[in-house]
C-alpha atoms as a PDB file:
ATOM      1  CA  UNK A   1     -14.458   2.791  -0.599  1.00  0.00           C
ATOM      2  CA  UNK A   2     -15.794   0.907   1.901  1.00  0.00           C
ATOM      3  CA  UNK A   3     -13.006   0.438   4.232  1.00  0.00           C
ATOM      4  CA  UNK A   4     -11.180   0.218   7.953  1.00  0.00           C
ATOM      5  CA  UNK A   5      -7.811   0.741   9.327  1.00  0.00           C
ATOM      6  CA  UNK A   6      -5.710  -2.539   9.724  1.00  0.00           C
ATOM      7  CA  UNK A   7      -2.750  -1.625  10.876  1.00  0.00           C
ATOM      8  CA  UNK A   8      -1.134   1.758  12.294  1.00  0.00           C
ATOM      9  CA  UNK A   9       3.269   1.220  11.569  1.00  0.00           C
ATOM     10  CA  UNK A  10       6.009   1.833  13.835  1.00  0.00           C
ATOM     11  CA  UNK A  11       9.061   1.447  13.705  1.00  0.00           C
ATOM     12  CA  UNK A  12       9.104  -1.876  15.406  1.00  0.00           C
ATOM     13  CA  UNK A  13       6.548  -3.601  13.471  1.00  0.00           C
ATOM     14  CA  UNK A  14       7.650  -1.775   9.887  1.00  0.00           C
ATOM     15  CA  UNK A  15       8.285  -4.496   7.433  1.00  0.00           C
ATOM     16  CA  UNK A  16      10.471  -2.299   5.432  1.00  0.00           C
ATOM     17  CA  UNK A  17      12.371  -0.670   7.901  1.00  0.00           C
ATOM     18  CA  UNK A  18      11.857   2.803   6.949  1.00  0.00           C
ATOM     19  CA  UNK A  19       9.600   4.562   9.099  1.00  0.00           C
ATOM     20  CA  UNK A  20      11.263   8.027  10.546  1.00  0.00           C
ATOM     21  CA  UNK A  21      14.398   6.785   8.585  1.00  0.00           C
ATOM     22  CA  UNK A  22      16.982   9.221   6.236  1.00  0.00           C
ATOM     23  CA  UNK A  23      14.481   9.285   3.142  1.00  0.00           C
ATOM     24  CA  UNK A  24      11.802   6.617   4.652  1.00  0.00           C
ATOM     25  CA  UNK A  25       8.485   7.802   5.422  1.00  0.00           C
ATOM     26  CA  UNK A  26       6.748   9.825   8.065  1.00  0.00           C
ATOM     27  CA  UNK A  27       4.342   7.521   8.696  1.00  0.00           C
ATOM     28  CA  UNK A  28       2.678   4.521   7.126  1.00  0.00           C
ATOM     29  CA  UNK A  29      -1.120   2.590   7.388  1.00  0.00           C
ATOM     30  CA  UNK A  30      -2.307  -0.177   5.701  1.00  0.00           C
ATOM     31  CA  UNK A  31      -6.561  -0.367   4.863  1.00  0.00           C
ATOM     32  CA  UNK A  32      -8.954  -2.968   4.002  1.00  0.00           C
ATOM     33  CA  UNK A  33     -12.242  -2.870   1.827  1.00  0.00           C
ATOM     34  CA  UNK A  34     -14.983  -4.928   2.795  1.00  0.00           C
ATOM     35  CA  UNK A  35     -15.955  -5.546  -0.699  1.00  0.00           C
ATOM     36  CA  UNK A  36     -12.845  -7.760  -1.159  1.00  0.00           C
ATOM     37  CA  UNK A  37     -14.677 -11.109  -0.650  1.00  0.00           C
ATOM     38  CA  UNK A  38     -12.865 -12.894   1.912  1.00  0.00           C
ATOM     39  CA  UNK A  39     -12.663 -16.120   0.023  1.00  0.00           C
ATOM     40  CA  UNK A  40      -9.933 -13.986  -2.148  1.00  0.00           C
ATOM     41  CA  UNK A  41      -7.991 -13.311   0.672  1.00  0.00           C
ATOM     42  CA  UNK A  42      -7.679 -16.517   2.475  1.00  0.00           C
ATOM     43  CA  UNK A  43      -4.002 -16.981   3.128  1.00  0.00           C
ATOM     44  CA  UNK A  44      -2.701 -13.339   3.040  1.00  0.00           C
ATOM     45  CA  UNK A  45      -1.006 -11.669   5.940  1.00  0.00           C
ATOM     46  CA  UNK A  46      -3.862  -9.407   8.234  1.00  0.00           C
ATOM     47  CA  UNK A  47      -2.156  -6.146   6.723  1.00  0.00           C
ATOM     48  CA  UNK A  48      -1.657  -7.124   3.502  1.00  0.00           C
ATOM     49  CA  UNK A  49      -1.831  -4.999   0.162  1.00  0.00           C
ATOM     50  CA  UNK A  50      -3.895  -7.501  -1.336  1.00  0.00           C
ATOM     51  CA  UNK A  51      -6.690  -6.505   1.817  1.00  0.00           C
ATOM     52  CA  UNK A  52      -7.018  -3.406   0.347  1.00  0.00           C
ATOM     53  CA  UNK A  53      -3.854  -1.186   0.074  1.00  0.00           C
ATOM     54  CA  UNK A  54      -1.169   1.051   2.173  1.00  0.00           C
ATOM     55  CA  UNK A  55      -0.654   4.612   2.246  1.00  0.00           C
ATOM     56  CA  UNK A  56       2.732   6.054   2.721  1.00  0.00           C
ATOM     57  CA  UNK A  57       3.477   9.345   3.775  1.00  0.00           C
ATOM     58  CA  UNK A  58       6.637  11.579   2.804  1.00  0.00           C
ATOM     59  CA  UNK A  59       8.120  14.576   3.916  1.00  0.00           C
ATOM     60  CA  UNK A  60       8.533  15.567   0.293  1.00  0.00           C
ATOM     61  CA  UNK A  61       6.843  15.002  -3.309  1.00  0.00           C
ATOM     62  CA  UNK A  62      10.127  14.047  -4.064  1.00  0.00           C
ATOM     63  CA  UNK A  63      11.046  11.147  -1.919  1.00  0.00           C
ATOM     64  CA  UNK A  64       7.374   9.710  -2.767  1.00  0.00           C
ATOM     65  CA  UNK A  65       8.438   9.814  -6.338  1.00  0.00           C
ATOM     66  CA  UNK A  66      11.276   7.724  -5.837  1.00  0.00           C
ATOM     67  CA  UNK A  67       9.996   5.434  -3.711  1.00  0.00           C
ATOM     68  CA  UNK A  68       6.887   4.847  -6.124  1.00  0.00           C
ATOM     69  CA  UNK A  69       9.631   4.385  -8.796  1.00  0.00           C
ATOM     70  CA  UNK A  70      11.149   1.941  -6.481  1.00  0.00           C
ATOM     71  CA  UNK A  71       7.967  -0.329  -5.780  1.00  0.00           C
ATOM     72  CA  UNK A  72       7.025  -0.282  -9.648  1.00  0.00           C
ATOM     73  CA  UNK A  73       9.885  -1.411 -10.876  1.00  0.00           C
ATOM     74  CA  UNK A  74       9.915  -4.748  -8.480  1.00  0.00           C
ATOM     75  CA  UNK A  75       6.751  -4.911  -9.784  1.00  0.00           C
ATOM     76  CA  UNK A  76       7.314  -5.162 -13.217  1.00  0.00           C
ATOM     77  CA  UNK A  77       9.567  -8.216 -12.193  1.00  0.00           C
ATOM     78  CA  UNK A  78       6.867  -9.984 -10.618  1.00  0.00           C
ATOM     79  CA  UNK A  79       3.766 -10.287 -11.869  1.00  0.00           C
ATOM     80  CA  UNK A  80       2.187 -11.946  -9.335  1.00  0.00           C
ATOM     81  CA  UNK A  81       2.901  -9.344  -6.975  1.00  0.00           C
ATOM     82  CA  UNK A  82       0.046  -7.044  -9.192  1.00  0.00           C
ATOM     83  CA  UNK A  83      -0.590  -3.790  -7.293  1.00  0.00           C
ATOM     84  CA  UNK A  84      -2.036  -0.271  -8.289  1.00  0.00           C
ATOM     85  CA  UNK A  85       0.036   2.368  -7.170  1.00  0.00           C
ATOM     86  CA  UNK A  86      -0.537   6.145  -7.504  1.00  0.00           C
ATOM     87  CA  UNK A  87       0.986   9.318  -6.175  1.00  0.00           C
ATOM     88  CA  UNK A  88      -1.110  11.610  -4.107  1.00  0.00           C
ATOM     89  CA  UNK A  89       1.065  14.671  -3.038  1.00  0.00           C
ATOM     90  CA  UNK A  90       3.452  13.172  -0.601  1.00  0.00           C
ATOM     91  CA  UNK A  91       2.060  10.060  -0.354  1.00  0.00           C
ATOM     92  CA  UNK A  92       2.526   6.787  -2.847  1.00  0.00           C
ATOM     93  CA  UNK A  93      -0.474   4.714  -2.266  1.00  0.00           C
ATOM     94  CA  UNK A  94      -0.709   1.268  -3.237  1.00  0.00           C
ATOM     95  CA  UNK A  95      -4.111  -0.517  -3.518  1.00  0.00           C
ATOM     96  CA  UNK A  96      -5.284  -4.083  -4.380  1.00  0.00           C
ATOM     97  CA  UNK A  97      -6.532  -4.496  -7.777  1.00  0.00           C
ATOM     98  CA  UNK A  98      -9.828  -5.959  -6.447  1.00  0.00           C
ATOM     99  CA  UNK A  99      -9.710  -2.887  -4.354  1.00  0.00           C
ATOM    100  CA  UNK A 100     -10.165  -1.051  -8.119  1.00  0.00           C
ATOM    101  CA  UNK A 101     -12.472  -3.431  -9.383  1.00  0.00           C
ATOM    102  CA  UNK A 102     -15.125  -3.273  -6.746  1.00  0.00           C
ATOM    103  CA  UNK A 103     -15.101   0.004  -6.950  1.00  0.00           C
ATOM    104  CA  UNK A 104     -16.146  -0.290 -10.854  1.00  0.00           C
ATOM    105  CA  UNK A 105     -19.754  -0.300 -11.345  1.00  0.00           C
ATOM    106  CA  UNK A 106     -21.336  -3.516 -13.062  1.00  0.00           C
END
């Protein structure tokens, strides 16, 4: 991927208000790919999944597992809110689909 850091968390600017938190994550960074064409992402927040993705980071397997669970199954109530999300180690990581399909080749 062809991509930069957009945004480092804390736990002032966390949207979710789990950073360092009883189960929350350890840390958390959202990315962008530079093959998104911007024209698809005119009107989206500067750190926004649809940019390119987030990474969050657990203390345990275990606590990514759930919290993948968690962000799925809001997912599968909204549709609109389509987002690819797999589980590396400790870390759920959600990307953008176009973040998928510019990686295909053509």
């Amino acid at each position: 991927m062809e991509g930069r850091d957009l945004k480092d968390y804390t736990a002032a600017n966390d949207p979710n208000h789990m950073l360092r938190r009883p189960n929350g994550y350890t840390s958390k960074d959202a990315f962008a790919d530079s093959r998104i064409p911007a024209d698809q992402l005119q009107g989206s927040e500067a750190d926004a999944i649809e940019r390119g993705g987030s990474i969050e980071v657990f203390a345990d397997e275990d606590c990514a597992k759930t919290r993948m669970d968690y962000i799925q199954a809001i997912g599968k109530g909204l549709p609109a809110a389509a987002e690819y999300d797999f589980l590396a180690g400790p870390m759920p990581v959600a990307s953008s689909p176009a973040t998928l399909y510019s990686a295909v080749p053509r």
